[in-house]
Amino acid sequence: MENKKFDLFFTLLRLKSYLVSLLDSPDDSPEELVYTAEFLERKFPSVKDDVLKLLQDNDIFTDATIAFDETIHIKFKEIVEAKFNSFELGKILDELSIKSESSGSRSVKIEIWQKERSEKLNKILGLLYQLAKNWIIHKDLENKIDDYSILENEELLRPEEEKKLLEFGTSGAASFEIISEQSKKYIELLIDYYFNYGGDIPLNDFVLYLEKVRNMLDNRYKALFKKYGLDMDNT
């Protein structure tokens, strides 16, 4: 069984590598699994139809999705695990002769639960990827602001450079807003995932920690206001 899992995963990784080498951008890619089908026909004809169906059953309908999704290898791993876990479950049920309607219903519920869990996890991974990209963009903005600020301190900024410095500052503020909103969304998704998929104890500890963070932040603001004579307790 482990060899079959590895073979399927290896086939999917080979497919990803092939499509990456073939396609230049999502815009120039077919809107179907055209090159995927050709690759499987040439390299793995015996499993072509099964793999195509497996991809489509997991909402992968285009070559571009495979080639340009940075997290597709994680999706592949989940697809393989789900396929063989489902196989093992069916095998156990057969061995125990549990073929009643209730067991079939239970199997369907398990598959639905696995799919929902996988979809939620993919959302978390996708959001983290976007968050990382936006931090990189923000870092670049701050570096540019620093470069122009040095010139401003030395009174070497030309008018057009002053305009750019202002634009970068505005963009940096907007970048903070985007990162903050994405971070809030990540925390919401994390809480939902922990709550629904067995992370109850870590979730409770996490929420308690957030309360400590809030208190810590309040204290830092109070210290900052006091430092600059803005202590609200003395007004």
mmCIF file of C-alpha atoms in Angstrom, residues 17-110:
data_model
loop_
_atom_site.group_PDB
_atom_site.id
_atom_site.type_symbol
_atom_site.label_atom_id
_atom_site.label_comp_id
_atom_site.label_asym_id
_atom_site.label_seq_id
_atom_site.Cartn_x
_atom_site.Cartn_y
_atom_site.Cartn_z
ATOM 1 C CA SER A 17 7.454 19.443 -12.987
ATOM 2 C CA TYR A 18 6.465 18.795 -16.591
ATOM 3 C CA LEU A 19 3.793 21.494 -16.648
ATOM 4 C CA VAL A 20 6.082 24.054 -14.996
ATOM 5 C CA SER A 21 8.687 23.482 -17.707
ATOM 6 C CA LEU A 22 6.059 23.731 -20.441
ATOM 7 C CA LEU A 23 3.860 26.675 -19.430
ATOM 8 C CA ASP A 24 5.029 30.282 -19.167
ATOM 9 C CA SER A 25 2.026 31.894 -17.480
ATOM 10 C CA PRO A 26 -1.548 31.087 -16.420
ATOM 11 C CA ASP A 27 -2.887 33.350 -19.177
ATOM 12 C CA ASP A 28 -1.260 31.216 -21.870
ATOM 13 C CA SER A 29 -2.479 27.923 -20.418
ATOM 14 C CA PRO A 30 -5.417 25.807 -21.612
ATOM 15 C CA GLU A 31 -8.584 26.013 -19.563
ATOM 16 C CA GLU A 32 -8.662 22.234 -19.257
ATOM 17 C CA LEU A 33 -6.269 19.395 -18.386
ATOM 18 C CA VAL A 34 -4.977 19.222 -21.957
ATOM 19 C CA TYR A 35 -1.240 18.867 -21.343
ATOM 20 C CA THR A 36 -1.919 16.794 -18.238
ATOM 21 C CA ALA A 37 -3.801 14.225 -20.319
ATOM 22 C CA GLU A 38 -1.045 14.181 -22.955
ATOM 23 C CA PHE A 39 1.641 13.662 -20.305
ATOM 24 C CA LEU A 40 -0.232 10.833 -18.614
ATOM 25 C CA GLU A 41 -0.945 9.188 -21.969
ATOM 26 C CA ARG A 42 2.765 9.136 -22.817
ATOM 27 C CA LYS A 43 4.280 8.379 -19.423
ATOM 28 C CA PHE A 44 1.604 6.587 -17.384
ATOM 29 C CA PRO A 45 -1.106 5.362 -19.788
ATOM 30 C CA SER A 46 -2.345 2.632 -17.452
ATOM 31 C CA VAL A 47 -3.412 5.165 -14.804
ATOM 32 C CA LYS A 48 -4.295 8.095 -17.060
ATOM 33 C CA ASP A 49 -8.068 7.930 -16.630
ATOM 34 C CA ASP A 50 -7.857 7.257 -12.890
ATOM 35 C CA VAL A 51 -5.510 10.200 -12.280
ATOM 36 C CA LEU A 52 -7.593 12.584 -14.396
ATOM 37 C CA LYS A 53 -10.724 11.609 -12.481
ATOM 38 C CA LEU A 54 -8.897 11.951 -9.164
ATOM 39 C CA LEU A 55 -7.757 15.480 -10.070
ATOM 40 C CA GLN A 56 -11.215 16.548 -11.191
ATOM 41 C CA ASP A 57 -12.856 15.029 -8.116
ATOM 42 C CA ASN A 58 -10.587 17.299 -6.072
ATOM 43 C CA ASP A 59 -11.488 20.479 -8.029
ATOM 44 C CA ILE A 60 -8.363 20.538 -10.202
ATOM 45 C CA PHE A 61 -9.604 21.226 -13.707
ATOM 46 C CA THR A 62 -6.789 23.079 -15.504
ATOM 47 C CA ASP A 63 -3.099 22.658 -16.279
ATOM 48 C CA ALA A 64 -2.480 26.138 -14.842
ATOM 49 C CA THR A 65 -3.764 25.120 -11.409
ATOM 50 C CA ILE A 66 -1.132 22.401 -11.221
ATOM 51 C CA ALA A 67 1.696 24.476 -12.697
ATOM 52 C CA PHE A 68 1.240 27.763 -10.856
ATOM 53 C CA ASP A 69 -0.303 26.901 -7.481
ATOM 54 C CA GLU A 70 2.636 27.086 -5.062
ATOM 55 C CA THR A 71 0.865 24.827 -2.568
ATOM 56 C CA ILE A 72 -0.234 22.158 -5.048
ATOM 57 C CA HIS A 73 2.228 19.598 -3.664
ATOM 58 C CA ILE A 74 0.405 19.846 -0.329
ATOM 59 C CA LYS A 75 -2.878 19.291 -2.150
ATOM 60 C CA PHE A 76 -1.335 16.269 -3.899
ATOM 61 C CA LYS A 77 -0.309 14.786 -0.564
ATOM 62 C CA GLU A 78 -3.800 15.261 0.820
ATOM 63 C CA ILE A 79 -5.342 13.703 -2.293
ATOM 64 C CA VAL A 80 -3.107 10.644 -1.999
ATOM 65 C CA GLU A 81 -3.724 10.269 1.734
ATOM 66 C CA ALA A 82 -7.471 10.660 1.311
ATOM 67 C CA LYS A 83 -7.587 8.129 -1.534
ATOM 68 C CA PHE A 84 -5.733 5.392 0.319
ATOM 69 C CA ASN A 85 -7.285 6.131 3.702
ATOM 70 C CA SER A 86 -10.663 5.724 2.031
ATOM 71 C CA PHE A 87 -9.470 2.441 0.505
ATOM 72 C CA GLU A 88 -8.303 1.138 3.882
ATOM 73 C CA LEU A 89 -11.601 2.084 5.490
ATOM 74 C CA GLY A 90 -13.537 0.183 2.822
ATOM 75 C CA LYS A 91 -11.264 -2.830 3.230
ATOM 76 C CA ILE A 92 -11.777 -2.935 7.001
ATOM 77 C CA LEU A 93 -15.523 -2.644 6.637
ATOM 78 C CA ASP A 94 -15.542 -5.483 4.110
ATOM 79 C CA GLU A 95 -13.489 -7.705 6.387
ATOM 80 C CA LEU A 96 -15.889 -7.095 9.244
ATOM 81 C CA SER A 97 -18.873 -7.615 6.896
ATOM 82 C CA ILE A 98 -20.312 -4.254 7.869
ATOM 83 C CA LYS A 99 -22.390 -3.501 4.824
ATOM 84 C CA SER A 100 -25.495 -2.053 6.343
ATOM 85 C CA GLU A 101 -26.974 1.185 5.122
ATOM 86 C CA SER A 102 -25.873 2.913 8.289
ATOM 87 C CA SER A 103 -22.211 2.045 7.688
ATOM 88 C CA GLY A 104 -22.464 3.376 4.141
ATOM 89 C CA SER A 105 -23.938 6.588 5.468
ATOM 90 C CA ARG A 106 -21.122 6.809 8.015
ATOM 91 C CA SER A 107 -18.525 6.370 5.275
ATOM 92 C CA VAL A 108 -20.078 9.197 3.270
ATOM 93 C CA LYS A 109 -20.032 11.433 6.346
ATOM 94 C CA ILE A 110 -16.357 10.643 6.890
#
